[in-house]
Short mmCIF file of C-alpha atoms and ligand atoms in Angstrom, two decimals:
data_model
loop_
_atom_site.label_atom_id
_atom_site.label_comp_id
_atom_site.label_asym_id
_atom_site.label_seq_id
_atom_site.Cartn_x
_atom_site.Cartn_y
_atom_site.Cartn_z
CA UNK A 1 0.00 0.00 0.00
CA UNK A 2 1.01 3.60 -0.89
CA UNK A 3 1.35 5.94 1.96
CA UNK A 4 2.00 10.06 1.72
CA UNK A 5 3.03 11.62 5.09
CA UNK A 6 2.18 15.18 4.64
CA UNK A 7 3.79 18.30 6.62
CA UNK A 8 2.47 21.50 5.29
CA UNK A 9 4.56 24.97 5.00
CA UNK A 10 3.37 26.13 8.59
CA UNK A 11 2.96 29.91 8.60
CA UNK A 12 2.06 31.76 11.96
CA UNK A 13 0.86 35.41 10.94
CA UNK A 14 -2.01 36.44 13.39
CA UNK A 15 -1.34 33.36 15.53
CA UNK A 16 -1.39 32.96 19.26
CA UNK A 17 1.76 30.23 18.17
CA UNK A 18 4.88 31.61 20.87
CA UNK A 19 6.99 28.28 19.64
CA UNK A 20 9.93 28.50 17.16
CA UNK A 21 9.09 29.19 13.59
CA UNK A 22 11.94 27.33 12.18
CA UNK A 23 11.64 23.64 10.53
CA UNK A 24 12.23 20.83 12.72
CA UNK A 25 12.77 17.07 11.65
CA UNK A 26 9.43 15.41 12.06
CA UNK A 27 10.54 12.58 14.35
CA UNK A 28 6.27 11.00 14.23
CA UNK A 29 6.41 10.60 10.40
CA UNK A 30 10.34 9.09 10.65
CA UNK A 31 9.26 6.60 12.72
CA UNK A 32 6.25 6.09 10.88
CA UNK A 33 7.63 5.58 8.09
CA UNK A 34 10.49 3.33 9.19
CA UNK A 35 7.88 0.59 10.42
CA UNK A 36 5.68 1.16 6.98
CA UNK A 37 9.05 0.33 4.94
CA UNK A 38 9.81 -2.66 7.57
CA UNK A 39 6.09 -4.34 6.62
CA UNK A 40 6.66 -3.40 2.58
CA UNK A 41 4.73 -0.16 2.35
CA UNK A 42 5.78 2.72 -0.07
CA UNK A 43 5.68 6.09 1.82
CA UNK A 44 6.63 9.20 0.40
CA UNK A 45 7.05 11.85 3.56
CA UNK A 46 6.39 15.37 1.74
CA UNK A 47 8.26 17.87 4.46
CA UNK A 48 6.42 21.23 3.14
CA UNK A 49 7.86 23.32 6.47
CA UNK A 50 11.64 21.96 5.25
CA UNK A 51 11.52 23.09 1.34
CA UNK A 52 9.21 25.61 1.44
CA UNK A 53 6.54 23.86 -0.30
CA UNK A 54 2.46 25.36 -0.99
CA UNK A 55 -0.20 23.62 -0.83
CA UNK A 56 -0.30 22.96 -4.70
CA UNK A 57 2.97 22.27 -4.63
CA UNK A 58 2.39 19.44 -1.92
CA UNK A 59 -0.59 18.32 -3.72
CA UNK A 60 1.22 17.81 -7.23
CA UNK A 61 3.90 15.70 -5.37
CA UNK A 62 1.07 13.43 -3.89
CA UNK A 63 -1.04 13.20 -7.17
CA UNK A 64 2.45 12.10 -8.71
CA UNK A 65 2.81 9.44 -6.31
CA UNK A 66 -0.83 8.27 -6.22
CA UNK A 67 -0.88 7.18 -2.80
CA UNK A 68 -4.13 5.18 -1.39
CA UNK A 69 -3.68 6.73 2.03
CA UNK A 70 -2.40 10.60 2.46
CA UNK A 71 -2.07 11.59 6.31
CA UNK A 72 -2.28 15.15 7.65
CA UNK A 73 -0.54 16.77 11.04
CA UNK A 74 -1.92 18.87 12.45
CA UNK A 75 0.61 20.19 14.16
CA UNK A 76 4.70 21.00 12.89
CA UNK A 77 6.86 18.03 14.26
CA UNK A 78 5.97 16.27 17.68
CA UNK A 79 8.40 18.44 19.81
CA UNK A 80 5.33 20.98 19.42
CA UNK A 81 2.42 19.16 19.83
CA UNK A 82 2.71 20.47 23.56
CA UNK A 83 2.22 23.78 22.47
CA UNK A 84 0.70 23.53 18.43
CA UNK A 85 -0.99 26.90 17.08
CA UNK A 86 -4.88 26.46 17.71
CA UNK A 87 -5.67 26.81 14.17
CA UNK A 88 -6.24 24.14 11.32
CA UNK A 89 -5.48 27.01 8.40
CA UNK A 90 -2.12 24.91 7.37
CA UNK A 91 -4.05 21.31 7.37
CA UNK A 92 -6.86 22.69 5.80
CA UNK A 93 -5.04 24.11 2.57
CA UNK A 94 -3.41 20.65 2.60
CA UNK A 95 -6.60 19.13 2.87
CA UNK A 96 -8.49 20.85 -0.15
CA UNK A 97 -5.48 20.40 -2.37
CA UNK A 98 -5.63 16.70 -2.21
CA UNK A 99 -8.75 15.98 -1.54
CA UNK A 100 -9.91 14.84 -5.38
CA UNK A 101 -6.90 12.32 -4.74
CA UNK A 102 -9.26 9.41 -3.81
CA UNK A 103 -7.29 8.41 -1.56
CA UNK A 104 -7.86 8.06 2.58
CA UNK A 105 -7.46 11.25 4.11
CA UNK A 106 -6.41 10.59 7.62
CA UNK A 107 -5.45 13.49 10.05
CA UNK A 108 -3.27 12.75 12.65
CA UNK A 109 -1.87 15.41 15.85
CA UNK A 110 -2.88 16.89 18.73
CA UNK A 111 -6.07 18.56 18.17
CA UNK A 112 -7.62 15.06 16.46
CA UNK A 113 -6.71 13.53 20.02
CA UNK A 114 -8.30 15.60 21.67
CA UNK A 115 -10.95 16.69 19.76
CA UNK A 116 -11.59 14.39 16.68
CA UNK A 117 -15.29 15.58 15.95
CA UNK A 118 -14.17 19.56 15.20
CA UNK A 119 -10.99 18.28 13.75
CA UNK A 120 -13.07 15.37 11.21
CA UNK A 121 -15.52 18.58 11.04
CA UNK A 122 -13.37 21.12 10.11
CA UNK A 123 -11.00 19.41 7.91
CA UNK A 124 -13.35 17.00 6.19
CA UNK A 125 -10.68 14.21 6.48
CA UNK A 126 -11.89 10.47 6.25
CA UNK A 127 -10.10 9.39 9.92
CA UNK A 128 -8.71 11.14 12.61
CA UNK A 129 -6.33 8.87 14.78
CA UNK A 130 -6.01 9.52 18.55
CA UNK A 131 -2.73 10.06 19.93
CA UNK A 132 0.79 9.09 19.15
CA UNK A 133 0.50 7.55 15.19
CA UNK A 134 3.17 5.81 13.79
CA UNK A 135 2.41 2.35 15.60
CA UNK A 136 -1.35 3.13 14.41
CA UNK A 137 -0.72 3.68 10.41
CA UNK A 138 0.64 0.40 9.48
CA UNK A 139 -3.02 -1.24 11.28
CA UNK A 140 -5.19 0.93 8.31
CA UNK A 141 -3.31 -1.05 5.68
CA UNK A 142 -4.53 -4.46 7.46
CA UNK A 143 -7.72 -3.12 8.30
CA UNK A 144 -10.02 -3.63 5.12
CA UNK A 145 -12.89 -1.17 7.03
CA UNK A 146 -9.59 1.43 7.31
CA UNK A 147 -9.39 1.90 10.58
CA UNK A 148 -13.08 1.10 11.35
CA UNK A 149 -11.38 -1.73 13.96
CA UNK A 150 -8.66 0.25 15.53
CA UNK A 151 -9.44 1.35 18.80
CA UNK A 152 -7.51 4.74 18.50
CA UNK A 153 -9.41 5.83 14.94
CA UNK A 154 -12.07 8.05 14.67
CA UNK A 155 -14.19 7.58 12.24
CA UNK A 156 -18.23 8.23 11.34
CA UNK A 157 -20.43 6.77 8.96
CA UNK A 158 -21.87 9.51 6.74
CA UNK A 159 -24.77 10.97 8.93
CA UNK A 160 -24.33 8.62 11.51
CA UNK A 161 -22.75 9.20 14.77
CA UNK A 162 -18.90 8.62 15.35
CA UNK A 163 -16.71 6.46 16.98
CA UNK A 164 -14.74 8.51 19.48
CA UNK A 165 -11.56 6.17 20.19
CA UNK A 166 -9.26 6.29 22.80
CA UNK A 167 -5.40 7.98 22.43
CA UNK A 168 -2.94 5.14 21.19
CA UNK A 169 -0.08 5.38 23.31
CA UNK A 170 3.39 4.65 21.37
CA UNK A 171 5.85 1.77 22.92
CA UNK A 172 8.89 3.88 22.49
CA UNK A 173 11.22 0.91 22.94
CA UNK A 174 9.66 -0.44 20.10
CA UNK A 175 10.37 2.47 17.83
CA UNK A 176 13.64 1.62 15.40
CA UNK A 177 16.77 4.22 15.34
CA UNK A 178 15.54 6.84 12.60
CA UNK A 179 18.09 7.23 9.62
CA UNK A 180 17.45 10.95 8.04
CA UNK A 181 19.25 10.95 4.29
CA UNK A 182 22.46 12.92 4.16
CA UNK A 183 20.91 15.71 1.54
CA UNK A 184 18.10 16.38 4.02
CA UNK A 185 20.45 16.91 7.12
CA UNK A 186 22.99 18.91 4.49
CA UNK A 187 20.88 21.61 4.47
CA UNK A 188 19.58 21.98 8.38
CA UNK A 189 21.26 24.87 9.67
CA UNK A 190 18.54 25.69 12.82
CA UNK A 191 20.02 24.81 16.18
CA UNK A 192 17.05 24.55 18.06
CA UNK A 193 16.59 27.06 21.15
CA UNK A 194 20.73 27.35 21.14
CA UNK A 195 21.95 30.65 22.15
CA UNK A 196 25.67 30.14 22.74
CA UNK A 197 26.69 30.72 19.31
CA UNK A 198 25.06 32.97 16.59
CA UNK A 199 22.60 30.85 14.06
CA UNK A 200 24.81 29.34 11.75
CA UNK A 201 28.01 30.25 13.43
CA UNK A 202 29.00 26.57 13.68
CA UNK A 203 27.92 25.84 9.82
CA UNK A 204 27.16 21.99 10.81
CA UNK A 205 23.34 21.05 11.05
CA UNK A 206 21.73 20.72 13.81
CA UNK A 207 18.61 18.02 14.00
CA UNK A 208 16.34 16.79 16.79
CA UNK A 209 16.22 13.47 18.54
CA UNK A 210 14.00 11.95 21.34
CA UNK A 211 15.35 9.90 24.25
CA UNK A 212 11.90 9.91 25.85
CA UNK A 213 8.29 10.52 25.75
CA UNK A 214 5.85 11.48 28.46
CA UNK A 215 5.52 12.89 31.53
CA UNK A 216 4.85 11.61 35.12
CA UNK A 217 3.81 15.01 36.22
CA UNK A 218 0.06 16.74 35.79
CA UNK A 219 0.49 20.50 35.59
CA UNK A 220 -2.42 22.09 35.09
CA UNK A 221 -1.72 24.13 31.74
CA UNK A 222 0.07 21.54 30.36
CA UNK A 223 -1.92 19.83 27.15
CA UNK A 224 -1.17 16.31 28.14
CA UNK A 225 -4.69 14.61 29.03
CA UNK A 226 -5.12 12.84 25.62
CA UNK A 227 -1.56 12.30 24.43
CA UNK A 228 1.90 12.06 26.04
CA UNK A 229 0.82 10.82 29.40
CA UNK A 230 3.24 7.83 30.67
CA UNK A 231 6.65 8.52 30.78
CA UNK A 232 8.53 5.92 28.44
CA UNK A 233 12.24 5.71 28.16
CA UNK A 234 13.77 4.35 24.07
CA UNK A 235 16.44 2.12 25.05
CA UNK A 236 19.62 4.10 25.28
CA UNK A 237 21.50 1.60 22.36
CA UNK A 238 18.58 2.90 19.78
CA UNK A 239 19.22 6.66 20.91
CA UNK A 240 22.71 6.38 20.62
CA UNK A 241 22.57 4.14 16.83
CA UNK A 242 20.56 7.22 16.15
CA UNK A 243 23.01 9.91 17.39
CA UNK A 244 25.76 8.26 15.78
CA UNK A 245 24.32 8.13 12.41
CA UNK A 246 23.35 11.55 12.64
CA UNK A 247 27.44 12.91 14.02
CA UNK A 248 28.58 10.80 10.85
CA UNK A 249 26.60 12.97 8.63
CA UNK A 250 27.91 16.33 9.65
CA UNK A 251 25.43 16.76 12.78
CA UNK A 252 26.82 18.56 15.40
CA UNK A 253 24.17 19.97 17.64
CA UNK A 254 21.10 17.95 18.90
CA UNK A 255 18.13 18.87 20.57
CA UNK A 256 16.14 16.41 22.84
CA UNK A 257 11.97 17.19 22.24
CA UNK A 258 11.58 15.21 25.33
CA UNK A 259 8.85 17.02 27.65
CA UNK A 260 10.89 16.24 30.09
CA UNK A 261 14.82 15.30 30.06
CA UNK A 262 15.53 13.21 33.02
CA UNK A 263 18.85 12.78 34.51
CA UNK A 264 20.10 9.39 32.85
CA UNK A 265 23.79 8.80 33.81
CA UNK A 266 24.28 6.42 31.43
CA UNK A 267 22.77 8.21 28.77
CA UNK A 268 24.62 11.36 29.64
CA UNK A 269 28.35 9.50 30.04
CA UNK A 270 27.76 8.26 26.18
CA UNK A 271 26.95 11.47 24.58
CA UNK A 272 29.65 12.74 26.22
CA UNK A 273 31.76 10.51 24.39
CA UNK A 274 30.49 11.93 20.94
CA UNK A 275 31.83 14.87 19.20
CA UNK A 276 28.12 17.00 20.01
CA UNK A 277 26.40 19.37 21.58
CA UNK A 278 23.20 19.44 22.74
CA UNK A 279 20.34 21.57 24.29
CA UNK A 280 17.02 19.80 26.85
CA UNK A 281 13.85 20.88 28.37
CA UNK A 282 13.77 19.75 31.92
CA UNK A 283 12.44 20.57 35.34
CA UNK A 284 15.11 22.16 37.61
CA UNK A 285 14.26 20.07 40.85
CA UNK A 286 14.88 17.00 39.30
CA UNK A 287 18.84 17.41 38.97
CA UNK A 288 21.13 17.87 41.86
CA UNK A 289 24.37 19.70 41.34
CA UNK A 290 26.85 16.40 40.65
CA UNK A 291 24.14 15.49 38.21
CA UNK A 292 24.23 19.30 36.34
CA UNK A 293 27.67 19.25 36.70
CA UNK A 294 27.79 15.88 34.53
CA UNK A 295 25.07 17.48 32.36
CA UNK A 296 27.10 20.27 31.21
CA UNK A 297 30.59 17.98 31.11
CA UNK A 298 27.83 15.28 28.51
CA UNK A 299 27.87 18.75 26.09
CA UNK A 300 24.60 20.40 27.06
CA UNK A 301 24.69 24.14 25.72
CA UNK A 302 20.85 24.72 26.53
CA UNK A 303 18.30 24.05 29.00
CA UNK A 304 15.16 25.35 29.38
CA UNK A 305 13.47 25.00 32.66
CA UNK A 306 9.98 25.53 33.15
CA UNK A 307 9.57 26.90 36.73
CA UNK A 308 6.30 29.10 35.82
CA UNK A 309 6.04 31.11 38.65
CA UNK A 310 8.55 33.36 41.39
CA UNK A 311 5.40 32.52 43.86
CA UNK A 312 5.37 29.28 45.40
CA UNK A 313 1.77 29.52 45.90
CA UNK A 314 1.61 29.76 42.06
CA UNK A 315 3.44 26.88 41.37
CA UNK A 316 0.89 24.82 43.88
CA UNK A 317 -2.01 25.87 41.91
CA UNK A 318 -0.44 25.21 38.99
CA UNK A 319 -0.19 21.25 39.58
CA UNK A 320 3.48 21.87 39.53
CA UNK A 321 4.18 19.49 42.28
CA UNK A 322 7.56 21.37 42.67
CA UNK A 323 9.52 20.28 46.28
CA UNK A 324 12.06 22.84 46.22
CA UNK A 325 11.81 26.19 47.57
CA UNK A 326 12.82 29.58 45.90
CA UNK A 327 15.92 29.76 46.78
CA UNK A 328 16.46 26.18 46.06
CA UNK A 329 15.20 26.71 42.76
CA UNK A 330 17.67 29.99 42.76
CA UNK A 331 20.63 27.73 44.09
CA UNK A 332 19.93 25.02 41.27
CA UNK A 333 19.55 27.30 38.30
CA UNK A 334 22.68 29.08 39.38
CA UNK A 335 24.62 25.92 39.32
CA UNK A 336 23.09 25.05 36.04
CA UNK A 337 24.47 28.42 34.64
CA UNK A 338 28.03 27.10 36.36
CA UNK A 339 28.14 24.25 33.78
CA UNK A 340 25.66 25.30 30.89
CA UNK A 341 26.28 28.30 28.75
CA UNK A 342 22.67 29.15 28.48
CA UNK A 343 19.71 28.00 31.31
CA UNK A 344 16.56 29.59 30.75
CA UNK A 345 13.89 29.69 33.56
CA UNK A 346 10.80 29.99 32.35
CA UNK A 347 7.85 32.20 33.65
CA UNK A 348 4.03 31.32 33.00
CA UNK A 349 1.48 34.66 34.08
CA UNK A 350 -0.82 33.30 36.67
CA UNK A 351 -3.28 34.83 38.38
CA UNK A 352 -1.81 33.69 41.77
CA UNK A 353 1.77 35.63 40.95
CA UNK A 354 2.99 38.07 43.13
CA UNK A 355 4.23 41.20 40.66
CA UNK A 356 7.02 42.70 42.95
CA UNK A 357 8.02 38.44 43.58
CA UNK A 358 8.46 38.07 39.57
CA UNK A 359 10.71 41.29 39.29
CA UNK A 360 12.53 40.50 42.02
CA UNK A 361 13.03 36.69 40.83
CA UNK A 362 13.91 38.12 37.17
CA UNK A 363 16.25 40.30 38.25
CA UNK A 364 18.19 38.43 40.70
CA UNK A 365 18.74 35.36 37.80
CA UNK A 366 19.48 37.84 35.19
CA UNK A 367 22.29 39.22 36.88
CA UNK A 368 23.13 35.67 37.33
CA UNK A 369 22.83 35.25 33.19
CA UNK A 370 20.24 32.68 34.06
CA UNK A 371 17.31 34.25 31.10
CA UNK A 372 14.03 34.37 32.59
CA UNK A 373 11.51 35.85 30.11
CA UNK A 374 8.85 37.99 31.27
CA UNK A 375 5.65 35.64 32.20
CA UNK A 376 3.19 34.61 29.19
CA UNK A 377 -0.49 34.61 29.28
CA UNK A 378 -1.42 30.88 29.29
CA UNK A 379 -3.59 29.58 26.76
CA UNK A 380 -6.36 26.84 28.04
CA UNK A 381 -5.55 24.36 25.45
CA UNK A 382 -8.29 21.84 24.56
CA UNK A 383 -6.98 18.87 26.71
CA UNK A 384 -5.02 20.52 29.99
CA UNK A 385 -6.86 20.58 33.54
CA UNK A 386 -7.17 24.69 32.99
CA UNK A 387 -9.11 24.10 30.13
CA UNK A 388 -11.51 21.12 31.82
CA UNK A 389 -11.92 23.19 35.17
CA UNK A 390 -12.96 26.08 33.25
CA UNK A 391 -15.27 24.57 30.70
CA UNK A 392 -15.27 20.64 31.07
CA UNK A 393 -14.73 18.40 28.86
CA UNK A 394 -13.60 19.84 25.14
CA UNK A 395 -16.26 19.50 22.67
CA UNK A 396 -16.92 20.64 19.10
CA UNK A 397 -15.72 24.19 19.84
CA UNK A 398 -13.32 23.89 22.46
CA UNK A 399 -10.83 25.42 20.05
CA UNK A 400 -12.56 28.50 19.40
CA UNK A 401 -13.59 28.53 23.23
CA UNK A 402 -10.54 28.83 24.37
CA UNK A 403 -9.22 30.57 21.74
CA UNK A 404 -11.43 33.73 21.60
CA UNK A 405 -11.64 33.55 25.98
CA UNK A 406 -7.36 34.20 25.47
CA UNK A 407 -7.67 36.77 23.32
CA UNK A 408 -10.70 38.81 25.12
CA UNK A 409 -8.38 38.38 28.32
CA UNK A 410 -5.08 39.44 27.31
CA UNK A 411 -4.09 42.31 25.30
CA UNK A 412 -0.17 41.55 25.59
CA UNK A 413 1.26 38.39 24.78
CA UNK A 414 4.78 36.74 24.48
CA UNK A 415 8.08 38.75 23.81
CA UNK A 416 8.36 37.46 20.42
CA UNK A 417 4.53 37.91 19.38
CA UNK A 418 4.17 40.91 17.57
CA UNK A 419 1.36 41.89 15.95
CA UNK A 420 -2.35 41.31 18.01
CA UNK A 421 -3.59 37.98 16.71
CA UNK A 422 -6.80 37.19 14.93
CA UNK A 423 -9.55 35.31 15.96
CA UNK A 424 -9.56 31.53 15.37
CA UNK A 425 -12.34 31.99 12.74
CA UNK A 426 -10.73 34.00 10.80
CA UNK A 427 -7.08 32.45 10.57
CA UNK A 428 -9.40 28.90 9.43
CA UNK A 429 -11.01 31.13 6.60
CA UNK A 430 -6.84 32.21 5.72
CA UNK A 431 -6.66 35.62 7.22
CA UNK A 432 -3.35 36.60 9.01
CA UNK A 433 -0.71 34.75 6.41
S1 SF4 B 1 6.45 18.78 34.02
FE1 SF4 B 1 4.42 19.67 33.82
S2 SF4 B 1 4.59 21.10 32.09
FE2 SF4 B 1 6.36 19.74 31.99
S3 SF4 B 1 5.67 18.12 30.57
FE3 SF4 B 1 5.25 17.43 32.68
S4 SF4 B 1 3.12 17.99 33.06
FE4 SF4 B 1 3.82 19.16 31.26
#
């Protein structure tokens, strides 16, 4: 069976979107396709973000292929389904280009797992699958019904009601060590969230690997309830098989998407031993100071800690489950700054903050060159605990709910946001590009 794995050219104007803009390697449709190929599929992975490709463009490249299933994301590589823009306007050009294909349209990302009636609705697609996909798109080839069978596939029956599904949940040890061609890692030049060296400086690629997936933790902004929950380790042979193939084609910066980076001594002693740098995302309490120390020896140039709030009280209602104090958290940042070039603390607005707390906090770690941004508005997204104690579950029009609720709240937003975004509505019908 044919398969086409479809990225569109994500553009953010008018978004509420706050993550990086740049193309990342879409680790979801590598592994997807690596266990299609394994079982004798064809897949052709069309990486519109990478080249620059529109819609047409994407849609000739499919036609040319003639592929009997053509999946959609929803959202641009997996490191940002935590934090995707709310609207569809990317998947939906993708979706009206192709549509005369014939083919199966089959969305796949985080709004379809949380929401798979407004995403089937809006986007017209054939399936939506629930959760983490590439152990799910191999099944549609053995199902003959397409999915009809597969516990984690929406699907309805033309008038009829749908079959909801429940999030498929990846085994991450099962996932092979992805191989990304030579010509395609040539030409990345984006170090993700690395700010030790200008963009570029190094001229070697950088790409993006994932050690983990998942999160033992609930905060309560934190987009997690229908994707991403358990925390699963890949085996630390298959990470490094990875790494190495990518330092023998030129690679020398990687960035972890895992949620959460745990300390992992013997994952930390063996990149150590490779010719790379890397940058993590991480909570600050889990590492003590030997372990940061043997972070920063491993090669780590970045980290970026979410702390979300100077006021303890904050963090509590935030679900942060944080045990340190302030000054704990002060002490470990500090030390992280000792080993790391750049350690970011990051700062969510919450109505429980303490103003004078926050300037105090951000001024006392900037003079330590430990970058704490100025705290962003959270958004509700469809499938954190803010959204569900504010509304309940997400429905039909959770998107636009919480959506238009951000935008009648706030009227600044993050640092690098900056134009006043447009309401979900509109960026669906393609206003803002
Ligand atoms: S620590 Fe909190 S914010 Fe970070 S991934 Fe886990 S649940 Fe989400």
């Amino acid at each position: 069976m044919k398969y086409s794995l479809i990225n569109p050219d994500w553009t953010f104007g008018g978004s509420i979107y706050f993550g990086c803009r740049e193309p990342h390697l879409p680790l979801e449709y590598g592994y997807a396709k690596a266990l299609l190929e394994r079982v004798g599929h064809d897949v052709l992975l069309i990486d519109g973000h990478r080249d620059g490709l529109p819609a047409q463009a994407i849609a000739q490249q499919t036609h040319a292929f003639a592929p009997d299933i053509i999946v959609i994301t929803t959202a641009p590589s997996y490191l940002f389904w935590r934090c995707a823009p709310p609207e569809l306007r990317a998947p939906l050009e993708i979706v009206r280009a192709v549509r005369e294909s014939g083919a199966l349209t089959v969305a796949v990302g985080p709004h379809g797992s949380t929401t798979p009636e407004a995403v089937m609705k809006k986007l017209g697609v054939d399936r939506v699958i629930r959760g983490e996909p590439e152990e799910v798109l191999p099944l549609l080839a053995q199902d003959p019904g397409r999915g009809k069978t597969i516990p984690s596939v929406f699907w309805r029956e033309e008038g009829g009601a749908g079959r909801r599904g429940t999030p498929h949940e990846s085994d991450m040890a099962a996932l092979p060590a992805l191989r990304w061609p030579r010509e395609v890692l040539a030409r990345r030049r984006h170090h993700h969230h690395r700010f030790d060296c200008a963009p570029g400086q190094t001229g070697a690629p950088g790409a993006e690997v994932e050690s983990s997936r998942g999160c033992p933790y609930s905060c309560s902004f934190c987009a997690r309830e229908t994707f991403r929950g358990r925390y699963r380790r890949r085996p630390v042979p298959v990470v490094l098989e990875e790494i190495d193939d990518l330092v023998s084609k030129g690679v020398s910066y990687l960035y972890f998407i895992d949620e959460l980076f745990m300390p992992d001594s013997a994952l930390l002693a063996a990149v150590g031993e490779r010719d790379v740098a890397f940058g993590i995302q991480t909570r600050i309490d889990l590492w003590t100071p030997e372990l940061l120390e043997r972070l920063g020896a491993a090669g780590c140039v970045s980290i970026e800690a979410g702390i979300e709030s100077a006021s303890e009280a904050a963090r509590l209602a935030l679900g942060k489950r944080c045990m340190k104090t302030n000054s704990e958290l002060i002490d470990l940042l500090k030390c992280a700054r000792d080993h790391v070039p750049f350690v970011q603390a990051t700062l969510l607005a919450s109505d429980a903050d303490d103003p004078a707390l926050t300037a105090e906090w951000r001024d006392l770690l900037l003079r330590s060159n430990v970058w704490t941004n100025e705290p962003v508005p959270l958004f509700p997204y469809p499938g954190s605990q803010e959204y569900a104690k504010r509304w309940g579950p997400p429905d039909e029009y959770a998107w636009e709910r919480a959506h238009g609720c951000y935008l009648q709240q706030h009227s600044a937003f993050s640092d690098i946001q900056e134009e006043r975004p447009l309401p979900l509505a509109r960026l669906e019908a393609g206003g803002g590009r």
